[in-house]
Each structure stands twice: as C-alpha cells, then as structure tokens.
Short mmCIF file of C-alpha atoms in Angstrom, two decimals:
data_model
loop_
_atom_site.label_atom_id
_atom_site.label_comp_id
_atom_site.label_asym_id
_atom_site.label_seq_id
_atom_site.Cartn_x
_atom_site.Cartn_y
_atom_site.Cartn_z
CA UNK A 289 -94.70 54.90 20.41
CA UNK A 290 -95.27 51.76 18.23
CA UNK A 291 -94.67 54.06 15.18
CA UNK A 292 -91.63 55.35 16.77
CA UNK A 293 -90.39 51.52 17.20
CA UNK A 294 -91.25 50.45 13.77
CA UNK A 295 -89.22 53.50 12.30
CA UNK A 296 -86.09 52.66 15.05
CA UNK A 297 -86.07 48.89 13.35
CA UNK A 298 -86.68 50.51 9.70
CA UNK A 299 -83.70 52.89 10.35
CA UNK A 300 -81.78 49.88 11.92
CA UNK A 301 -82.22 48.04 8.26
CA UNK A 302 -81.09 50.93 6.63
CA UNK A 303 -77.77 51.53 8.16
CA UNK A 304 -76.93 47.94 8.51
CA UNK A 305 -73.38 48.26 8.32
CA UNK A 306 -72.95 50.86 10.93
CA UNK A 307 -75.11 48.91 12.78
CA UNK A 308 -73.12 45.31 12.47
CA UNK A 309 -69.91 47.70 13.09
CA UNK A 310 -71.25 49.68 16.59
CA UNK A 311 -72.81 45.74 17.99
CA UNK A 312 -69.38 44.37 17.22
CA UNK A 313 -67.92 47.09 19.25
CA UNK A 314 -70.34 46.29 21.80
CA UNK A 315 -69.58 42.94 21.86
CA UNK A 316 -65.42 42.70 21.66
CA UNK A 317 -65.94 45.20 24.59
CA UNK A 318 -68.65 43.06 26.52
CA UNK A 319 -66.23 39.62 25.55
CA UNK A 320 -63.34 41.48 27.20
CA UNK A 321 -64.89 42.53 29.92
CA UNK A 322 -65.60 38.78 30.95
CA UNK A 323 -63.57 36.38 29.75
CA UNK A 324 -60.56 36.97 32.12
CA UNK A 325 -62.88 36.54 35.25
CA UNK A 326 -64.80 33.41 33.91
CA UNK A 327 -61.29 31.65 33.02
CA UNK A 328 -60.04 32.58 36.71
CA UNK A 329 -63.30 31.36 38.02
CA UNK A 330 -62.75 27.74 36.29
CA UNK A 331 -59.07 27.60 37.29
CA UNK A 332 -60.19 28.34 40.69
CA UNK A 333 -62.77 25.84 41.20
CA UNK A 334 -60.78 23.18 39.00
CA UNK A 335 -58.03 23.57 41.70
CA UNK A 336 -60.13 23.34 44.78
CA UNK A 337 -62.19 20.31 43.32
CA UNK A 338 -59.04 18.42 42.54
CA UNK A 339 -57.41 18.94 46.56
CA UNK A 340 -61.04 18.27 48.53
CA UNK A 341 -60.36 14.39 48.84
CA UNK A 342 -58.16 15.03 51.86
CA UNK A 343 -57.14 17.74 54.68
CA UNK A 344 -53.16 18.41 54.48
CA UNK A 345 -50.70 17.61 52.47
CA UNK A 346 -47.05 17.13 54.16
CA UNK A 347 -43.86 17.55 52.45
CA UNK A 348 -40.64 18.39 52.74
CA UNK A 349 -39.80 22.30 53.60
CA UNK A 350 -40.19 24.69 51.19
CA UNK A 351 -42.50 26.51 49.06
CA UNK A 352 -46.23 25.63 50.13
CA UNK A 353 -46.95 26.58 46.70
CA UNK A 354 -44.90 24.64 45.28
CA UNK A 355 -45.31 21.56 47.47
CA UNK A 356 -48.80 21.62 46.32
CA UNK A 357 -48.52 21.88 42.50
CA UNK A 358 -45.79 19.17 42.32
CA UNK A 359 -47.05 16.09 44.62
CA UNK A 360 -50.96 17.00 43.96
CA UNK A 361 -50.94 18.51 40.09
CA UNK A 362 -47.93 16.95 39.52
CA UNK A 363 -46.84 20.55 37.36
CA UNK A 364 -43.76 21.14 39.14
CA UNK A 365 -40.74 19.77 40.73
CA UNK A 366 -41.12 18.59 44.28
CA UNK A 367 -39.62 20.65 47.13
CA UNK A 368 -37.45 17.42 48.56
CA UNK A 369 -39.01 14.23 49.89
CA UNK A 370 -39.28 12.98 53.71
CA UNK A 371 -38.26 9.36 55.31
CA UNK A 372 -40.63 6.83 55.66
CA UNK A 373 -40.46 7.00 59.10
CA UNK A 374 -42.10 10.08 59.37
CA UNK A 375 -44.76 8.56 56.92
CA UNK A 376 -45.16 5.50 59.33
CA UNK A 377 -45.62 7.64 62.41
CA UNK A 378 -48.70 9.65 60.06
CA UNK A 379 -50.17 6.73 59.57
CA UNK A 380 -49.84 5.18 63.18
CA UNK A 381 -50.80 7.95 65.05
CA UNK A 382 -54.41 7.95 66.58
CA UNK A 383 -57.05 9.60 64.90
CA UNK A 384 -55.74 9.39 61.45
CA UNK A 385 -58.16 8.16 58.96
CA UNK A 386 -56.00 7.91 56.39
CA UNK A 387 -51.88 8.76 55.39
CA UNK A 388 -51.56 8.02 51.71
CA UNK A 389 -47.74 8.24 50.47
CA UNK A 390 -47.12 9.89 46.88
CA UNK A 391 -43.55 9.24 45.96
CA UNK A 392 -42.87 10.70 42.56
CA UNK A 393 -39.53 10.79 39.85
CA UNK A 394 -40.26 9.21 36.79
CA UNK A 395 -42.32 9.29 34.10
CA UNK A 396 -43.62 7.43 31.03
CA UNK A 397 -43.60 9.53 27.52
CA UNK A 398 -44.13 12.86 29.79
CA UNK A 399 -47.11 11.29 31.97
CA UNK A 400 -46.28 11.39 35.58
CA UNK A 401 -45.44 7.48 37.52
CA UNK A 402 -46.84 7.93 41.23
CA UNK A 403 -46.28 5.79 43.61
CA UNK A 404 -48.83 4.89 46.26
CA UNK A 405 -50.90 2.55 48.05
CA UNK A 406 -54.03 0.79 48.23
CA UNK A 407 -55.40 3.86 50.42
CA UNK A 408 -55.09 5.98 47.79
CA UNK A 409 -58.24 4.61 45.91
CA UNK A 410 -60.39 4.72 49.65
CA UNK A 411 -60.00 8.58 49.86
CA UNK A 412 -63.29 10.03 50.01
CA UNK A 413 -64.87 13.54 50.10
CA UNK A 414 -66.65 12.59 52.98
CA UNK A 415 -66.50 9.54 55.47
CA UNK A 416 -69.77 8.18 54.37
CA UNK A 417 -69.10 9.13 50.17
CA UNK A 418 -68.03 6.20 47.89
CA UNK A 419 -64.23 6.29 47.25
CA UNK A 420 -63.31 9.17 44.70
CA UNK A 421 -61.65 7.10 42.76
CA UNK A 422 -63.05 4.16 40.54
CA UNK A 423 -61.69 1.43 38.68
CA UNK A 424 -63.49 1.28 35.34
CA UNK A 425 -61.54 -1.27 34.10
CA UNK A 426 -59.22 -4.16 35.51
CA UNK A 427 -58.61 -4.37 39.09
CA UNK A 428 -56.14 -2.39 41.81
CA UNK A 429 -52.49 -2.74 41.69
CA UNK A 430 -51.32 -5.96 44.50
CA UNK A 431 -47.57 -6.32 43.54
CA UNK A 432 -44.27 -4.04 42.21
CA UNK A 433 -44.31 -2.99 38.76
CA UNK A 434 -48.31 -3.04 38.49
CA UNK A 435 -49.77 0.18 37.06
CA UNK A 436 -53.42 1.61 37.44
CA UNK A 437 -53.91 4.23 34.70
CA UNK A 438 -55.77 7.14 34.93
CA UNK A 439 -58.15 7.85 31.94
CA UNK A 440 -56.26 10.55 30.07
CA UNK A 441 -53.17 8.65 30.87
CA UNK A 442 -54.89 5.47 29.49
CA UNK A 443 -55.72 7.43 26.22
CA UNK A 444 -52.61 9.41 25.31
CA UNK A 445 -50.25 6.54 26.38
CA UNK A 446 -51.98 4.32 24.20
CA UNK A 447 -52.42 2.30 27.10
CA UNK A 448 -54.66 -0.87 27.41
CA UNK A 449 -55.50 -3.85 30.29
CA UNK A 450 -51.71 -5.65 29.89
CA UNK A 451 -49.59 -3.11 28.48
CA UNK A 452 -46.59 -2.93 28.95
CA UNK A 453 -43.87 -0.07 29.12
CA UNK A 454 -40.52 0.87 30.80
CA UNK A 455 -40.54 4.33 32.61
CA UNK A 456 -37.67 6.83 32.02
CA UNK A 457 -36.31 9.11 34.88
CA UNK A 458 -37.32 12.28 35.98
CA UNK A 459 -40.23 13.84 35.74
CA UNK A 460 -41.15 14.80 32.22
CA UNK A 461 -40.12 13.46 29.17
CA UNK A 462 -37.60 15.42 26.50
CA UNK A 463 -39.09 16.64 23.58
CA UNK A 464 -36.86 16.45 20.35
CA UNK A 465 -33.95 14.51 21.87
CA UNK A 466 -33.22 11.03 21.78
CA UNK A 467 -33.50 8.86 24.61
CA UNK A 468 -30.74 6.77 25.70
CA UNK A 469 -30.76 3.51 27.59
CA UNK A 470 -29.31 5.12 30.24
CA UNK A 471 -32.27 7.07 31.07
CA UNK A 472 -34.66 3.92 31.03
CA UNK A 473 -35.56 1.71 33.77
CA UNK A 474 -35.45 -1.86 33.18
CA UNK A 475 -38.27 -3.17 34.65
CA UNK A 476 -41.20 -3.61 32.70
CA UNK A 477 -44.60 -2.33 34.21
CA UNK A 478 -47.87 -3.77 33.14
CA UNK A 479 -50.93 -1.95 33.66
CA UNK A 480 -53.78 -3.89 35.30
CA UNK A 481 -56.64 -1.11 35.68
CA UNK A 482 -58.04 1.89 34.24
CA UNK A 483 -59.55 4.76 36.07
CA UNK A 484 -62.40 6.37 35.51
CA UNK A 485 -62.51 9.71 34.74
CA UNK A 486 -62.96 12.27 37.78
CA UNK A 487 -61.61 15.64 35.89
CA UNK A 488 -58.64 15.69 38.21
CA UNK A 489 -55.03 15.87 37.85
CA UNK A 490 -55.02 11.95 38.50
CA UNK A 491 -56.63 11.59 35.16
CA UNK A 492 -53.07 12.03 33.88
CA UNK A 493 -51.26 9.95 36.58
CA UNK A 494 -49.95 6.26 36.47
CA UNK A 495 -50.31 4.98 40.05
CA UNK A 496 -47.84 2.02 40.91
CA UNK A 497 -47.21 1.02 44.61
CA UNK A 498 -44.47 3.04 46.64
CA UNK A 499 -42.37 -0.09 47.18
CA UNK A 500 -41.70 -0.05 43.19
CA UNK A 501 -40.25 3.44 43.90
CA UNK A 502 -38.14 2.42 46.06
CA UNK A 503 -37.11 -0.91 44.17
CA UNK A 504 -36.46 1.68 41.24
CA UNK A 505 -34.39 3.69 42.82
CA UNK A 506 -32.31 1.40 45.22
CA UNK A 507 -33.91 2.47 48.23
CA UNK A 508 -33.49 -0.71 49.83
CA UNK A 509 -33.57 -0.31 53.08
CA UNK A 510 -35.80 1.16 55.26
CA UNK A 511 -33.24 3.95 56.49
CA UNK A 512 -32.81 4.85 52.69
CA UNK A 513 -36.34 4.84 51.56
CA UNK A 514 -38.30 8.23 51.59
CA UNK A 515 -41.61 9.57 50.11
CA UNK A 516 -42.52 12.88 48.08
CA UNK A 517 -45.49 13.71 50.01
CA UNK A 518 -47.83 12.18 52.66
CA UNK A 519 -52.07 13.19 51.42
CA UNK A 520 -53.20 13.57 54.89
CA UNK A 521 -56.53 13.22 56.72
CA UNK A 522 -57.91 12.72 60.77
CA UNK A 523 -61.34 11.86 62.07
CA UNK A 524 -61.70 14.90 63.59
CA UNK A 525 -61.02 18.41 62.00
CA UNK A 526 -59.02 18.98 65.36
CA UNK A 527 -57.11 16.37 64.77
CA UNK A 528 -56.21 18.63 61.61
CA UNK A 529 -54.61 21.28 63.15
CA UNK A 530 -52.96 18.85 66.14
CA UNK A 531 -51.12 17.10 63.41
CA UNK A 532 -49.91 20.37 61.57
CA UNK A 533 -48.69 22.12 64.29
CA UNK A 534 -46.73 19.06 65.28
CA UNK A 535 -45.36 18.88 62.10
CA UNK A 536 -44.52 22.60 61.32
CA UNK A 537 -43.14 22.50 64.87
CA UNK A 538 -39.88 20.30 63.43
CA UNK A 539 -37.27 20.84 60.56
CA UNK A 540 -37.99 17.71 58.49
CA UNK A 541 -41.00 18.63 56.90
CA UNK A 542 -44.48 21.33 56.87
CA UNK A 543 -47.88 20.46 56.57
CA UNK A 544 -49.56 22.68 53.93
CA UNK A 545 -53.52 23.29 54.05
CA UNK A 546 -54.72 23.46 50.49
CA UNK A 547 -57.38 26.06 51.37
CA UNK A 548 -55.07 28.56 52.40
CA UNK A 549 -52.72 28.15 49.85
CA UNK A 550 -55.80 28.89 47.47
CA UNK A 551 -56.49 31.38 49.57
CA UNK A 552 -53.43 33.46 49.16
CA UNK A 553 -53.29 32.35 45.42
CA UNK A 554 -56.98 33.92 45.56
CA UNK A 555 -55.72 37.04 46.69
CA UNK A 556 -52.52 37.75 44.11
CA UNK A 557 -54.87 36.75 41.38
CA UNK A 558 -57.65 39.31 43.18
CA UNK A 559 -55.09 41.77 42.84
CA UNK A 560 -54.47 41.47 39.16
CA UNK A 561 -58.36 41.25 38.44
CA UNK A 562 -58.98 44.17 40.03
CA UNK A 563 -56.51 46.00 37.48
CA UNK A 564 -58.16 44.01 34.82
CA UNK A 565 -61.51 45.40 35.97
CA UNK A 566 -60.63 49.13 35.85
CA UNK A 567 -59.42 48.15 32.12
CA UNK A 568 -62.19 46.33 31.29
CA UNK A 569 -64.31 49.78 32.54
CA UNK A 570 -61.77 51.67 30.51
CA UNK A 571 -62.66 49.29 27.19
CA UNK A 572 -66.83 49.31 27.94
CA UNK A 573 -66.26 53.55 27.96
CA UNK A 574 -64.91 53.15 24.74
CA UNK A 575 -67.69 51.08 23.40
CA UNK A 576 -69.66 53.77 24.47
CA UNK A 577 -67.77 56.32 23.02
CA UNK A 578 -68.43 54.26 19.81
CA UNK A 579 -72.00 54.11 20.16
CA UNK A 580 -72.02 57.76 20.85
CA UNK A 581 -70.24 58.12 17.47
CA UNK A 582 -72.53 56.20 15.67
CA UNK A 583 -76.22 57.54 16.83
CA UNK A 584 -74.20 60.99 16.36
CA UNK A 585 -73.36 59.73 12.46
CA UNK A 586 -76.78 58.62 12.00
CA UNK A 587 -78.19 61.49 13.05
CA UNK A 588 -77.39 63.62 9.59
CA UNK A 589 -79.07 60.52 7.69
CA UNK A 590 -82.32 60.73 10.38
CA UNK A 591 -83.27 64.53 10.08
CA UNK A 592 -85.60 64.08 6.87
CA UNK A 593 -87.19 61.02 8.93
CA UNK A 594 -87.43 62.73 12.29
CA UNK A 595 -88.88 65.99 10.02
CA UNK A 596 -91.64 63.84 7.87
CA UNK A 597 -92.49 61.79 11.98
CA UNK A 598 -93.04 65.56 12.97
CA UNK A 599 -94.89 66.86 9.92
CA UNK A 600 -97.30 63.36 10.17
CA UNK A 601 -97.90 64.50 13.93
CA UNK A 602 -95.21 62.71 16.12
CA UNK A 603 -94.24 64.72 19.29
CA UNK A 604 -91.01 65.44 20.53
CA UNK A 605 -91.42 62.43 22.84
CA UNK A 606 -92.33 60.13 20.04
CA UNK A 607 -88.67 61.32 18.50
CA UNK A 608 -86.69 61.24 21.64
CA UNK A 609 -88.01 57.47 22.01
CA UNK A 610 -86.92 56.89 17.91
CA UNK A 611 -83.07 57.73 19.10
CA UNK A 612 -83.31 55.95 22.64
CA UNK A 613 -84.65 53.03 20.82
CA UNK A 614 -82.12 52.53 18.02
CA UNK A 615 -79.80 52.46 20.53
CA UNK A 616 -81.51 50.35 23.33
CA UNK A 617 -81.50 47.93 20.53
CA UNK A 618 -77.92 48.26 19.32
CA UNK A 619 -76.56 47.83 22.72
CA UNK A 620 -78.96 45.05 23.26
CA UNK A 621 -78.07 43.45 20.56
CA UNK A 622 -74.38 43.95 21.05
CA UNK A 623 -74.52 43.20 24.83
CA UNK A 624 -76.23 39.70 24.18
CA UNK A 625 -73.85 38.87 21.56
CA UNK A 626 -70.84 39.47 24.19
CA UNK A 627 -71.95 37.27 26.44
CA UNK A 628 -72.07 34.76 24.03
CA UNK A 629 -68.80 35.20 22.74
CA UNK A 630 -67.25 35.30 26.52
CA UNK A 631 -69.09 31.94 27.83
CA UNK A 632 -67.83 30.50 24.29
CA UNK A 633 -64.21 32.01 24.62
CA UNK A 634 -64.04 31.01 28.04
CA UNK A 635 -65.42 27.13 27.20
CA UNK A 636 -62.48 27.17 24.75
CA UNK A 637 -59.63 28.91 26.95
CA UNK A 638 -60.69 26.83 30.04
CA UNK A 639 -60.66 23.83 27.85
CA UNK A 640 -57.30 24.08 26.75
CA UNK A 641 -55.83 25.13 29.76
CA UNK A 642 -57.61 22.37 31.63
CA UNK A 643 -55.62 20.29 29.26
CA UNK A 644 -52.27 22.17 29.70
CA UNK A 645 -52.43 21.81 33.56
CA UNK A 646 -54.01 18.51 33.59
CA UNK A 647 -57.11 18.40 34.80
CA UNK A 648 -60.30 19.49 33.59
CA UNK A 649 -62.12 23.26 34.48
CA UNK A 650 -65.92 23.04 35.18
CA UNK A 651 -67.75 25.31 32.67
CA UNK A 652 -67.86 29.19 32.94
CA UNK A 653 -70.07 30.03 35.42
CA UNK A 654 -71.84 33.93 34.57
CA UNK A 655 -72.70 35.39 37.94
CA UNK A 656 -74.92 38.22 38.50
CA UNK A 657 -71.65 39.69 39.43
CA UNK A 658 -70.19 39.67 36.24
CA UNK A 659 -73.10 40.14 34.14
CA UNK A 660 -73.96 43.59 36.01
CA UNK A 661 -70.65 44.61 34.63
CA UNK A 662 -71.27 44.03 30.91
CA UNK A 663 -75.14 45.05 31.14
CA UNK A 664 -73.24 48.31 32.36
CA UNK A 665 -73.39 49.00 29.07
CA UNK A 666 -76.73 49.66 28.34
CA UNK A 667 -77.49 52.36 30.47
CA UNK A 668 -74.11 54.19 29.48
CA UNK A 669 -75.12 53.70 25.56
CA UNK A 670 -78.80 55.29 26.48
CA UNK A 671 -76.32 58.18 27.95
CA UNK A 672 -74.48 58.43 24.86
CA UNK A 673 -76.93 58.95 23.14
CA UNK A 674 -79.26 61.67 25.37
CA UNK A 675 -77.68 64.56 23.38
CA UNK A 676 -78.46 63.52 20.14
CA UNK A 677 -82.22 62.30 21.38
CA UNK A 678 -82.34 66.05 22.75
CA UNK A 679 -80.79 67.45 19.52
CA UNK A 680 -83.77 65.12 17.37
CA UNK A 681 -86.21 66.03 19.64
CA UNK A 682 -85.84 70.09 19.50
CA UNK A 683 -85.15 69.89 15.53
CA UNK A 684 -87.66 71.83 13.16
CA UNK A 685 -89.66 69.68 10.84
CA UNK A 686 -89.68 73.05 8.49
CA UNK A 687 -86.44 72.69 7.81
CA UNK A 688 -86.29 69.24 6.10
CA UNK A 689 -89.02 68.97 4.53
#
C-alpha cells in the first residue's frame, strides 16, 4: 500500500499540469458551490444585528419592507411620516421603555442627517446591557443644529470635533451635477461627538435632534410637525404585541416587527438558494465529470507503471488503491483549495457590500451544512474514477512490458 502511495504522488509529479488543471476544476466548482450561501449568510446576520436594539418600528402605511430599509438602513425612501402626536402618545403610554423618533430628509455629501433624541443613545440590547451606542469622542448633542457623527460618517465626511457643514435636501446627494444654493440649508451644523464604531447602519448616520428637523423644514407648530419613524420598545414582550395591534388597528400608521420582515425576506431569498443549490449540484457533477476525464487521460500514460507494479509483485488491490489514490488526492487537494477561495471571495464580496449597504457583514461563517456540500465531491471523484481503478486493476502486466 505504501508503494502504491509513493507511486500515486510520483505519478502526481509527473502529470503536473493535468493535475493543476483537474484541482482548479475542483476548486472553481467547490468556490461556486459556496460563495452565494456564505454572502447570504452575512447579509442575513448583518441585518438582524443592526434591528436587535429595539422591538417595532412604526411608520407610516406602506411597504413593511420598505419602512424598514429607509428609517433603519436608511437605503430607501421612507413610506410617509406620522404626527408627533402619535409619537407623544408612544412615548406616554404605560409600559413603554423607550419611543425614539427618527425623522429623516436631508443629507450631507450623500450621508444620511437623522434626527432624534437623547433616547436614541440609551437603546440597549437588553435592559441590563450598556447603551449600544457610545460616544468615542465629544459629548451628546443638547441644542438645534448639533451633530453626533457616526464613525464612517466621521471618516468619509472628513468630519472632526467642531466641524462645520450645511446639509442639502433630500436624501442623497447628486453625483455629477452642480449644487445650487437653492438646495442648501442655511444653518450651519457643528458636530460635537463621534461615535464609536458598532458595524451598523448608524456608522454612516449624522444624528441631530428632531426639533432641528422641524426648524429645517418650517414645521413650526406642533400641528405641522411629524416624524419618519418611531424605534419602539415596552417592558414587557406583551406589551409588544398590545401596542402593534393598536396601531395596525388605525389608518395613520403600522407597526412593523423586524423579525418577520426578515423572516419573509428569509424565505424569497430561500427560494432563490434553493435554485442556486440544484446549480451548484449541476457545476460539482461537472467537476466530476472532469476528474473522470482526467484519471481516464492518465490512464494511457499509467499502463507501463501499473504493468512494471504488477511484474515487481503488486496485486490488483495494490493497483486499484494507485488510481483511488491519485484521485483522493486530486480532489483533496482541489476541495481544500475551494474552500479557501469561497471564505476569501466571500470576505471580499461581504466586504464590499457591507460597504454598499452601509453597515458592516460579520465574516463568512462555513457550517457543516455547507461544507457537506462541497466535500460532496470527494466521494463522487472516487466514483469517477471506479472504472478506470477496475480497468488498471484487471490489465495484463504482459502486455506492457
């Protein structure tokens, strides 16, 4: 057997370039097996990190979907807004631990201005967790115009303890068009504070207080002034539900549970990875196919080895091992270097992604789900190459040598 192994790795040396060709096979098929999956994974978790700091989010009606990506990713244009009465009441009612306003519509050189209040940097993961957010640097917003930066906004604004800036409207900047004084505000804001970095979507926010929303945009009074969203969350988990129902019960707004919008968003994206899987089984038969070519190619070159193993007193077992071991190791070899290549191209993808959609993706996560699927490939490359083990194993040393 160890002479059979020594003459597999010999053989291996030999035919290097068939060999590099069949493990590259091996491992664009392994790579596209999993990369897909592992970048769904990170968006996935990315998402349901950035929405577990409170329990609904309240809006006006609409798309849940869209409710969620525009007041808590700040991606997408809100669905309306709601009074401030409405937001008062949240707040007010018993049993609410916290009603934090998000009133959104302008932005600073495409970064996002949201206005809020004080309870906005006390949300918490739990009741007895520190507050989610931190100030790393400089202090909480106390008046109008005052900004608290989040750390990516800090970075690509260029934006320092006392800078100052004027905000333009809507919600995103235009690229490759000038912009006019029209479209500026023209109140200065100063930033006095610095997040730290949590990963989230607020890493790209500028926080100012709601009132400076409503200052901005003449909402003077309190019959005129409204909100974009309310983050919502109770004492008690029935609370929760008590509070939704209520709302979804009116016209004037709907109470969206992040889980459940995940959850459907889950399912669609389920859907398509299912389809993905059945090609990715459809690629991984291929690469099998190819290493069924290539022990079948290298077979011609291996009958004057496989003849002088038999004439030197190798059995037929001792040659059926030679074939099964080539390609154990090819597969090996091409299996390992797949996974590689899918945790690396799924670092990258997630990485830019995370950075087109604003916050950041934890790294791909290989589960034993996932892995079964590429190490698939081992056991169908031993298949592949049974006949031409059988074909070694039966063939006459007489005839070679």
């Amino acid at each position: 057997m160890r002479l059979a192994l020594w003459t597999a790795v010999r053989g291996l040396r030999a035919r290097a370039g068939a060999l590099a060709l069949t493990v590259l096979a091996v491992a664009l098929a392994t790579a596209t097996a999993l990369t897909v999956p592992l970048i769904s994974r990170q968006v996935e978790r990315g998402a349901q990190d950035a929405a577990q700091v409170f329990d609904l989010l309240i809006a006006a009606p609409g798309s849940a979907t869209q409710a969620l990506t525009s007041s808590l990713f700040y991606l997408d244009t809100p669905t309306g807004n709601i009074s401030e009465t409405l937001y008062e009441e949240l707040r007010d009612s018993p049993g609410t631990r916290r009603a934090v306003p998000i009133g959104l519509g302008d932005n600073y050189a495409g970064l996002p201005i949201v206005g809020t209040n004080a309870a906005f940097f006390d949300q918490r993961i739990k009741p007895k967790d520190p507050p989610y957010f931190r100030v790393a640097r400089g202090r909480i917003f106390t008046a109008e115009h005052q900004i608290v930066a989040g750390a990516r906004a800090a970075r690509e604004g260029s934006l320092t303890l006392g800078s100052t800036f004027r905000g333009s409207h809507g919600l995103e900047s235009r690229d490759g068009e000038e912009t006019g004084a029209a479209d500026h505000h023209n109140e200065l804001y100063t930033v006095v504070g610095i997040l730290a970095p949590t990963g989230g979507p607020v890493d790209r926010a500028l926080l100012t207080p709601i009132e400076t929303v409503w200052e901005t945009h003449g909402q003077d009074t309190p019959d005129q002034r409204q909100v974009t969203a309310v983050l919502y969350a109770a004492d008690q988990l029935a609370g929760v539900y008590v509070t939704a129902q209520r709302i979804n019960a009116g016209r004037e707004a709907m109470a969206v549970f992040p889980g459940q919008v995940f959850a459907q968003g889950r399912d669609v994206l389920a859907q398509g990875q299912a389809a993905y899987a059945g090609l990715s089984l459809l690629v991984l038969g291929i690469a099998a196919l190819t290493v069924w070519l290539g022990v079948h190619s290298a077979s011609v070159e291996r009958q004057q080895t496989v003849a002088l193993l038999r004439a030197l007193g190798a059995g037929r077992s001792s040659v059926f091992g030679l074939v099964l071991g080539e390609t154990l190791i090819t597969v090996t070899l091409g299996v390992t270097l797949g996974l590689v290549l899918a945790l690396l191209l799924s670092g990258v993808g997630g990485t830019l992604l995370g950075e087109r959609l604003g916050f950041t993706l934890a790294p791909p996560q290989l589960t034993w789900a996932l892995a079964v699927r590429a190490l698939a490939l081992i056991p169908l490359g031993l298949l592949a190459a049974l006949a031409p083990a059988i074909a070694a194993a039966r063939l006459s040393p007489l005839r070679h040598l």
